[in-house]
mmCIF file of C-alpha atoms in Angstrom:
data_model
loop_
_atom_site.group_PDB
_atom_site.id
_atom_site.type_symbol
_atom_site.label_atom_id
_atom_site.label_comp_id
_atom_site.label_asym_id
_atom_site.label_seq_id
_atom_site.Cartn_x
_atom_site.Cartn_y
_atom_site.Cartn_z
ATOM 1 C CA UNK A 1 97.703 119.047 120.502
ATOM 2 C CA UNK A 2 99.881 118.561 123.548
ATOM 3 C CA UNK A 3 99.040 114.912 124.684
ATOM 4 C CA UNK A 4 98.756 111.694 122.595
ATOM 5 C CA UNK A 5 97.492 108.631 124.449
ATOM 6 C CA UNK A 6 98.774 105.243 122.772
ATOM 7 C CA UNK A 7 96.715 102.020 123.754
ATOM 8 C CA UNK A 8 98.523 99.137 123.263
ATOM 9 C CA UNK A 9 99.095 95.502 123.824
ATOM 10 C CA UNK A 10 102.303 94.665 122.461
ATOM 11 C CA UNK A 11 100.846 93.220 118.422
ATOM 12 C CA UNK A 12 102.349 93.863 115.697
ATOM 13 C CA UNK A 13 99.052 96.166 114.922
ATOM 14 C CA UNK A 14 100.093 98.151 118.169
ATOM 15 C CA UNK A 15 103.554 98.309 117.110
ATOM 16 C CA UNK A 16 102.672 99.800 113.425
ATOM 17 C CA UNK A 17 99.770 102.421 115.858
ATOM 18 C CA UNK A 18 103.026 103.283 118.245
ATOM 19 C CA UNK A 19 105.023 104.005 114.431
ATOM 20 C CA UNK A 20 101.808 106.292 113.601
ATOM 21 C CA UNK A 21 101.733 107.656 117.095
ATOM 22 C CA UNK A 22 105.188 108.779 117.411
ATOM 23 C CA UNK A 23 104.982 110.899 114.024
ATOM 24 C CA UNK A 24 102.017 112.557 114.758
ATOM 25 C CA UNK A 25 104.128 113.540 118.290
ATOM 26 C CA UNK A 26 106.666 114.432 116.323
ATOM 27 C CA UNK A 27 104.669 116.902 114.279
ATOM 28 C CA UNK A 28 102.609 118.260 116.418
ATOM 29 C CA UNK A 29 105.311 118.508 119.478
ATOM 30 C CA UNK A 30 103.100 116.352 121.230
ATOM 31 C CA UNK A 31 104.049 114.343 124.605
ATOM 32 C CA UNK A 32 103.053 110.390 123.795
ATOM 33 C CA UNK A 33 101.715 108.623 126.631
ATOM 34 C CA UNK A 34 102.228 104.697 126.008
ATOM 35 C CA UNK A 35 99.229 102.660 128.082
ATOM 36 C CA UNK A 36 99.073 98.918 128.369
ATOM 37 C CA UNK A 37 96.221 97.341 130.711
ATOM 38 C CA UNK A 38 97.205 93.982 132.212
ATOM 39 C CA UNK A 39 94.426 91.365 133.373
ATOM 40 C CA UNK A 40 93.688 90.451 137.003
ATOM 41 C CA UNK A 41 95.244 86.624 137.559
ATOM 42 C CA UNK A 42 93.264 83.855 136.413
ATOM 43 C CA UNK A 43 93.535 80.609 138.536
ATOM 44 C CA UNK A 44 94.654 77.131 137.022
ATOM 45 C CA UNK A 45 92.439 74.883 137.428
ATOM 46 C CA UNK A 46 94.668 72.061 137.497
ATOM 47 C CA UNK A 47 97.021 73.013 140.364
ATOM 48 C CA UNK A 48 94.812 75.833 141.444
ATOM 49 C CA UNK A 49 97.551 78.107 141.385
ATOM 50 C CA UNK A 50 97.240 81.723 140.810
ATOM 51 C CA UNK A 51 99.761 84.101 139.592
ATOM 52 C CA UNK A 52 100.811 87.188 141.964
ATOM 53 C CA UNK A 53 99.653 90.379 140.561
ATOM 54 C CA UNK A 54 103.032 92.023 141.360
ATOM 55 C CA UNK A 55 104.266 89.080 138.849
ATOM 56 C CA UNK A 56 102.069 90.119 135.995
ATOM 57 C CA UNK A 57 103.001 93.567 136.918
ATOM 58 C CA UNK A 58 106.151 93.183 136.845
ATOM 59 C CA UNK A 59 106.118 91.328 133.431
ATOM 60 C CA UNK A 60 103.828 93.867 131.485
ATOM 61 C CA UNK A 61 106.480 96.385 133.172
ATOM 62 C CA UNK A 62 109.221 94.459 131.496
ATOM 63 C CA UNK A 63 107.571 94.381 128.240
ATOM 64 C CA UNK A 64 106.278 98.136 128.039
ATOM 65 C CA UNK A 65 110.296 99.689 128.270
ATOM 66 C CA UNK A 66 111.702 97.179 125.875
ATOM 67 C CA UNK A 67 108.571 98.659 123.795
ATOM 68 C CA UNK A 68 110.069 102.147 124.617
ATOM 69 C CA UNK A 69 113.132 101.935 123.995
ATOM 70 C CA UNK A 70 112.831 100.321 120.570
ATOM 71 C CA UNK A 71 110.571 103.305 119.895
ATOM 72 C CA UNK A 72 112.592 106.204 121.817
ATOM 73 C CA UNK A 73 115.404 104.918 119.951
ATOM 74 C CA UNK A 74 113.707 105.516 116.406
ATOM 75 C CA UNK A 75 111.606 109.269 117.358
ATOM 76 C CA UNK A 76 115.185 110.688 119.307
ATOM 77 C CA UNK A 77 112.763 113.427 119.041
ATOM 78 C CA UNK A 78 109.770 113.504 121.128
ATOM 79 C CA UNK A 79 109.025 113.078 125.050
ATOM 80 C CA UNK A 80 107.800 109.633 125.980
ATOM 81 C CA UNK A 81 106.332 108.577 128.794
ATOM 82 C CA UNK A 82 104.734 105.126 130.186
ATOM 83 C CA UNK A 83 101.645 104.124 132.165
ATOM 84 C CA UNK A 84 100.121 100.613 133.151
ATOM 85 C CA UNK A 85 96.973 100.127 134.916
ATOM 86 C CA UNK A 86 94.728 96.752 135.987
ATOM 87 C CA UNK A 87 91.693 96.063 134.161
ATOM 88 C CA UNK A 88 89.932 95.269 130.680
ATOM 89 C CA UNK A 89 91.143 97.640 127.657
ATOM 90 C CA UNK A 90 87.546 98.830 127.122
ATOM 91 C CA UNK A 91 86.759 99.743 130.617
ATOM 92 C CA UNK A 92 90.261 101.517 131.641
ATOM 93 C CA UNK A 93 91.356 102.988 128.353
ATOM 94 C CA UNK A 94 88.973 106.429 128.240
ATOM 95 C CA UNK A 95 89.420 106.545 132.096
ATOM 96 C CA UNK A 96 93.086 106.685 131.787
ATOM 97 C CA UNK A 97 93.183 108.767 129.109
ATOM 98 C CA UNK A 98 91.382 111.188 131.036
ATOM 99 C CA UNK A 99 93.897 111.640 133.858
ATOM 100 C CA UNK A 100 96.623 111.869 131.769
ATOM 101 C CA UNK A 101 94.342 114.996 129.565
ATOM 102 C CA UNK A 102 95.103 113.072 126.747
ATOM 103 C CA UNK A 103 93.680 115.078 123.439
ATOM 104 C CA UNK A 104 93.692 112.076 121.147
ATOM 105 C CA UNK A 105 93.624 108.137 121.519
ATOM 106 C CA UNK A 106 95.645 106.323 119.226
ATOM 107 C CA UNK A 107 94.796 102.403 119.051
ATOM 108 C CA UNK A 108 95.914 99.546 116.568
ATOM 109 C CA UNK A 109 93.427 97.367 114.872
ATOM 110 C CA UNK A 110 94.198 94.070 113.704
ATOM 111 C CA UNK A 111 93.718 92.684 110.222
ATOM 112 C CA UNK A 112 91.605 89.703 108.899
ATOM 113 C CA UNK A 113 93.904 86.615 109.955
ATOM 114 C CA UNK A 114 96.307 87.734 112.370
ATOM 115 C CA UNK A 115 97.125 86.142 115.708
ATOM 116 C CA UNK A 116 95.478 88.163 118.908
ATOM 117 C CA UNK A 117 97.490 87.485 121.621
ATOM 118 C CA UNK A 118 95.857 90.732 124.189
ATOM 119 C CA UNK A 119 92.507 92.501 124.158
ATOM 120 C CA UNK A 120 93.094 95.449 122.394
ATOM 121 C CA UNK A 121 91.662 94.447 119.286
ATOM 122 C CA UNK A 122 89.162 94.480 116.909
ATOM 123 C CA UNK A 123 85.938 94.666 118.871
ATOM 124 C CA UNK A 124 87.307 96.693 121.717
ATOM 125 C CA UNK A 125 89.373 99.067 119.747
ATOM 126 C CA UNK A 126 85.983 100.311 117.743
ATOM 127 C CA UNK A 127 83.768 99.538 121.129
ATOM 128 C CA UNK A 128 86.243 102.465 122.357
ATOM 129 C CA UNK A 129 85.826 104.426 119.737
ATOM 130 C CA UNK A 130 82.138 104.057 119.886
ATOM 131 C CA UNK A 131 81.958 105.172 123.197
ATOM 132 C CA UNK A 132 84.717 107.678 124.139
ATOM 133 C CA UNK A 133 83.884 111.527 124.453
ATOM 134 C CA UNK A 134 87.879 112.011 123.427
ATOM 135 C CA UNK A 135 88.664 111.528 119.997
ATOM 136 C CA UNK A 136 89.747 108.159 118.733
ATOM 137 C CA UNK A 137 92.370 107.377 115.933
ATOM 138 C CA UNK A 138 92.093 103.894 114.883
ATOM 139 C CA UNK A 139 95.122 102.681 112.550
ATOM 140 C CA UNK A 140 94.834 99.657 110.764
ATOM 141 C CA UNK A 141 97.656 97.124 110.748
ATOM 142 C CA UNK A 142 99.626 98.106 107.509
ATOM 143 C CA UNK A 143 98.975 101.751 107.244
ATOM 144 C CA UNK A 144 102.086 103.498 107.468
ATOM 145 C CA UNK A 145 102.788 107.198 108.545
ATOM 146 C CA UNK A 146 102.678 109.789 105.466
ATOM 147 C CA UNK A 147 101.453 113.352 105.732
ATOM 148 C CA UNK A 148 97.970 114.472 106.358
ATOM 149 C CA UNK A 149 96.634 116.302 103.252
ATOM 150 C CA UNK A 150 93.195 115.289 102.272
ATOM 151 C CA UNK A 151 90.984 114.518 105.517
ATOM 152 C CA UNK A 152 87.235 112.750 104.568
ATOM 153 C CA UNK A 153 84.217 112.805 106.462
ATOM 154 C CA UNK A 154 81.892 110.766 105.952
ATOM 155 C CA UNK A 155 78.465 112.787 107.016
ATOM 156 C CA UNK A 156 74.712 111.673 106.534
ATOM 157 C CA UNK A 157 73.358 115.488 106.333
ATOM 158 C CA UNK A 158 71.328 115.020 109.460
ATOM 159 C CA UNK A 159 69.683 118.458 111.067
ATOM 160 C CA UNK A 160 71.188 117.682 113.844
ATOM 161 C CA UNK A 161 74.385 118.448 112.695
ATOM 162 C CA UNK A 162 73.306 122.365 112.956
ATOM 163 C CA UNK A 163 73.020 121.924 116.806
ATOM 164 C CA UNK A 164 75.846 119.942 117.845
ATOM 165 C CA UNK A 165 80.069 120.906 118.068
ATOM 166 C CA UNK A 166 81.125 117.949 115.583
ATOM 167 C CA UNK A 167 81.724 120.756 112.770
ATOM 168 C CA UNK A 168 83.414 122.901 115.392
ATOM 169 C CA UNK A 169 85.527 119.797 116.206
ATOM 170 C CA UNK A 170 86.628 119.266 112.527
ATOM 171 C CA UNK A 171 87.713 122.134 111.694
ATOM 172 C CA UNK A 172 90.484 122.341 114.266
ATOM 173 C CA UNK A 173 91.853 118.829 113.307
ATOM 174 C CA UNK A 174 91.773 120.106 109.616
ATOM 175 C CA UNK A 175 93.699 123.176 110.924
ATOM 176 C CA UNK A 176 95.922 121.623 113.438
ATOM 177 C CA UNK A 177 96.939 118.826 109.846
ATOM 178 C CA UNK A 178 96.620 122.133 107.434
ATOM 179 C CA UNK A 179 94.602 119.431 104.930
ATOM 180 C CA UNK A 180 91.645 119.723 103.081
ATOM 181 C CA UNK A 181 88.505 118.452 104.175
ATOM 182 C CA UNK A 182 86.355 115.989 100.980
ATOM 183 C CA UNK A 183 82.633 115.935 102.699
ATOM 184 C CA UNK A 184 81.244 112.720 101.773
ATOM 185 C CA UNK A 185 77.155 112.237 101.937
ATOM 186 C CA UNK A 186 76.480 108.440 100.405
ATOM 187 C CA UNK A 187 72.329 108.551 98.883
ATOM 188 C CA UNK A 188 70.205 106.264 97.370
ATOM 189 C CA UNK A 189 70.318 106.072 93.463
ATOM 190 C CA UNK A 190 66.719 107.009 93.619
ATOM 191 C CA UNK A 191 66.903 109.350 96.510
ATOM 192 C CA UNK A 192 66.583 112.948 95.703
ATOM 193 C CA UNK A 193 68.024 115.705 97.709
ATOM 194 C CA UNK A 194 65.332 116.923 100.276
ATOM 195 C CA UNK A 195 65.167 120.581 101.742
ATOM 196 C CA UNK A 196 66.201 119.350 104.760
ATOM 197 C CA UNK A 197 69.240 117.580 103.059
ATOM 198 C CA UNK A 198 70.022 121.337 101.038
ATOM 199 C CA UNK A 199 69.890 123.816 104.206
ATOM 200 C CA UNK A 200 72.579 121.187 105.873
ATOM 201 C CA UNK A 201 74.292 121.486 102.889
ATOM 202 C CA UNK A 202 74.260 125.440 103.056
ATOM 203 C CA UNK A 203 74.720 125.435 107.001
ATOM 204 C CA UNK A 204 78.448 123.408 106.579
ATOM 205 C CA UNK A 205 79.351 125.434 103.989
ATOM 206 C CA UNK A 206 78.506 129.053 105.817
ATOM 207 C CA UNK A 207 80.584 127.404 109.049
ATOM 208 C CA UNK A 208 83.055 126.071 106.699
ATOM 209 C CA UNK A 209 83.618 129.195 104.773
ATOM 210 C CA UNK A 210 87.166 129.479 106.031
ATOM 211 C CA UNK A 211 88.407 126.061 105.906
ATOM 212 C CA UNK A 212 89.091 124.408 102.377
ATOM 213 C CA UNK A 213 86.924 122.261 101.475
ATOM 214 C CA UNK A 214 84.347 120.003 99.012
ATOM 215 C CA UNK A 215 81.230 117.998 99.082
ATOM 216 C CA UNK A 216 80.496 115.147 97.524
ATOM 217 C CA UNK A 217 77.215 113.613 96.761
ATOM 218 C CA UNK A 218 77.564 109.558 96.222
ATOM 219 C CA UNK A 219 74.870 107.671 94.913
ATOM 220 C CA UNK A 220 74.804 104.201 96.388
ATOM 221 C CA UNK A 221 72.359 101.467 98.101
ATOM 222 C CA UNK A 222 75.548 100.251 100.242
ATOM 223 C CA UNK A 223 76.714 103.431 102.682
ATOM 224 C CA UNK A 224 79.686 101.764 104.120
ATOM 225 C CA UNK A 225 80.813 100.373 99.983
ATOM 226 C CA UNK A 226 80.027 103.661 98.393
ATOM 227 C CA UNK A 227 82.502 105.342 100.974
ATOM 228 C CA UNK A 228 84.637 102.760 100.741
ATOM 229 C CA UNK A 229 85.087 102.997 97.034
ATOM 230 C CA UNK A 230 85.428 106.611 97.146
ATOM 231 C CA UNK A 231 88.239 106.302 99.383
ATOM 232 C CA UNK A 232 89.996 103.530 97.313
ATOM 233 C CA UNK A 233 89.283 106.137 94.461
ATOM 234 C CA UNK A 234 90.359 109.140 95.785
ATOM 235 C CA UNK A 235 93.502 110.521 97.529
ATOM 236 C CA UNK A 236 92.501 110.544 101.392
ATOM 237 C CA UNK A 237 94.795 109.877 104.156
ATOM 238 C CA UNK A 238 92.304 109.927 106.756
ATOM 239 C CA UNK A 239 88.476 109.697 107.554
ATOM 240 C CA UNK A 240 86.501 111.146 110.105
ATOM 241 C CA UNK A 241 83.157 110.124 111.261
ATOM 242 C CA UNK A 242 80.772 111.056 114.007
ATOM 243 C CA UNK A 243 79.615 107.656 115.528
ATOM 244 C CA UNK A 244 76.165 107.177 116.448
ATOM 245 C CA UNK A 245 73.193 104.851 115.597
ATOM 246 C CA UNK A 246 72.528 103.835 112.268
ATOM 247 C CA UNK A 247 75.053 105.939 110.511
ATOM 248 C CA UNK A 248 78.204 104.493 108.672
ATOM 249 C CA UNK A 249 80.888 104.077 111.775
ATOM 250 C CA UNK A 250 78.058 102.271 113.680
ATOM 251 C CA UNK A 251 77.396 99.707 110.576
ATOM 252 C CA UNK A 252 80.397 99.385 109.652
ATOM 253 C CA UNK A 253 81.554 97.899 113.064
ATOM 254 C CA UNK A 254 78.611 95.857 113.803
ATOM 255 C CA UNK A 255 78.279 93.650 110.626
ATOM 256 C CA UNK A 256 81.066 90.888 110.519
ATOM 257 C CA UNK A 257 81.563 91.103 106.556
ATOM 258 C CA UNK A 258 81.951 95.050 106.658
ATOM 259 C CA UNK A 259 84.145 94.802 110.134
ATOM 260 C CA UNK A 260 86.405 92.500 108.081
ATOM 261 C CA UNK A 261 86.588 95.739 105.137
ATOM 262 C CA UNK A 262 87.059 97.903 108.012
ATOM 263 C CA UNK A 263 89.815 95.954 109.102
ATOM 264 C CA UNK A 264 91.610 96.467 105.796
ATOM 265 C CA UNK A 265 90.413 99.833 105.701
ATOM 266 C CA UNK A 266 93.832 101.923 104.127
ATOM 267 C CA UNK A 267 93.598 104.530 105.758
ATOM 268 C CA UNK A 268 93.185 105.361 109.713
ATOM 269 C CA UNK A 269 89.510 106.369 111.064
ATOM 270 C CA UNK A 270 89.170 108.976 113.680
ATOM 271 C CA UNK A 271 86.190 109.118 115.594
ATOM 272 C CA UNK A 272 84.849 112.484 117.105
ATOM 273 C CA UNK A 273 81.637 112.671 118.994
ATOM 274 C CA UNK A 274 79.132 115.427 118.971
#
């Protein structure tokens, strides 16, 4: 992995992502690209003033080396670099991310309660996620840094999965973390396991012959609070999910009582699309 991409907007949940970001760097020899997207002036009403865009420039310019500095000054070790662009988070993060060939964006989310003083939060962070073909690493607000050795993934057994690259794409983030990977498939107490649901099953475990692994088969009504409690349950220092309709990422994120979980999620989510 030779190029992390940082989103941030200066919050305390940013600042604990950049803390996450930088190790990761640091492990993988990575170069960390630090992003911050500043808004186009908004007129007063009052005085009908509006602010120079060199001015707001100039400020977020300000703001982004103090924010290097504190972190160059703590990760001695590891090649930083900074970028600012115009725009909303959501529609200039992937872009930018692009030209820089990032391999991974890392964003911050926010927990239940705290002050949001930018955009990149919440909403936007997962909209990101949701939407961006480069893999996404959301960090919630008070998970710290420790060593990748058990990676989830929370999968739903679809056939699909047989014709797509998202298996191809796990495997090398199990590899490039040298973890082991806890397959996760949440079913209905009175759901049985369908032929459909068994030649899945035997199709991960043929491409996952090589990588260490182990499935588990959870038997809850609630997808998103029977992975939930497996991960408060079980030793995991990561998820990954696959987002698309109707699966666990995409419920999670679009019901406010779950986002609120999600928020307090302990460990970071990373997003890879198929």
């Amino acid at each position: 992995m030779e190029n992390i991409f940082l989103a941030i907007d200066f919050t305390s949940a940013s600042r604990n992502a950049a803390d996450y970001a930088a190790n990761l760097a640091g492990y993988f020899g990575s170069k960390l690209t630090l992003f911050h997207s500043y808004h186009a002036p908004i007129t007063n009403f009052e005085t009908g003033y509006i602010p120079p865009i060199t001015d707001m420039k100039a400020e977020s310019e300000q703001e982004m080396n103090m924010f290097k500095s504190d972190l160059q000054s703590r990760f001695k070790g590891i090649e930083i670099e900074t970028h600012l662009d115009m725009g909303l988070a959501a529609d200039v993060v992937e872009e930018n991310a692009i030209a820089k060939k990032a391999d991974l964006i890392v964003m911050g989310i926010a927990g239940q309660g705290s002050i949001i003083k930018e955009h990149l939060v919440g909403s936007v962070a997962t909209q990101i996620a949701q939407d961006s073909k480069i893999p996404v690493l959301i960090v919630p607000e008070h998970c710290k840094y420790t060593k990748v050795k058990n990676i989830a993934f929370a999968c739903d057994f679809d056939k699909k999965l047989e014709t797509n690259t998202t298996l191809l794409k796990i495997k090398y983030f199990v590899s490039l973390f040298d973890a082991e990977l806890e397959i996760l498939n949440v079913m209905d107490p009175k759901e049985e396991i369908s032929v459909e649901k068994a030649a899945t099953d035997l199709f991960i475990e043929e491409k996952l012959q090589n990588t260490r692994h182990k499935t588990f088969f959870i038997y809850e009504e609630d997808v998103d609070r029977g992975i939930l409690e497996f991960l408060e349950n079980n030793k995991c220092e990561l998820i990954i999910t696959s987002p698309k309709k109707h699966n666990f990422f995409y419920s999670l994120f679009k019901e406010s009582h779950t986002k609120k979980l999600a928020f307090h999620s302990p460990i970071p989510i990373l997003t890879i699309h198929e």
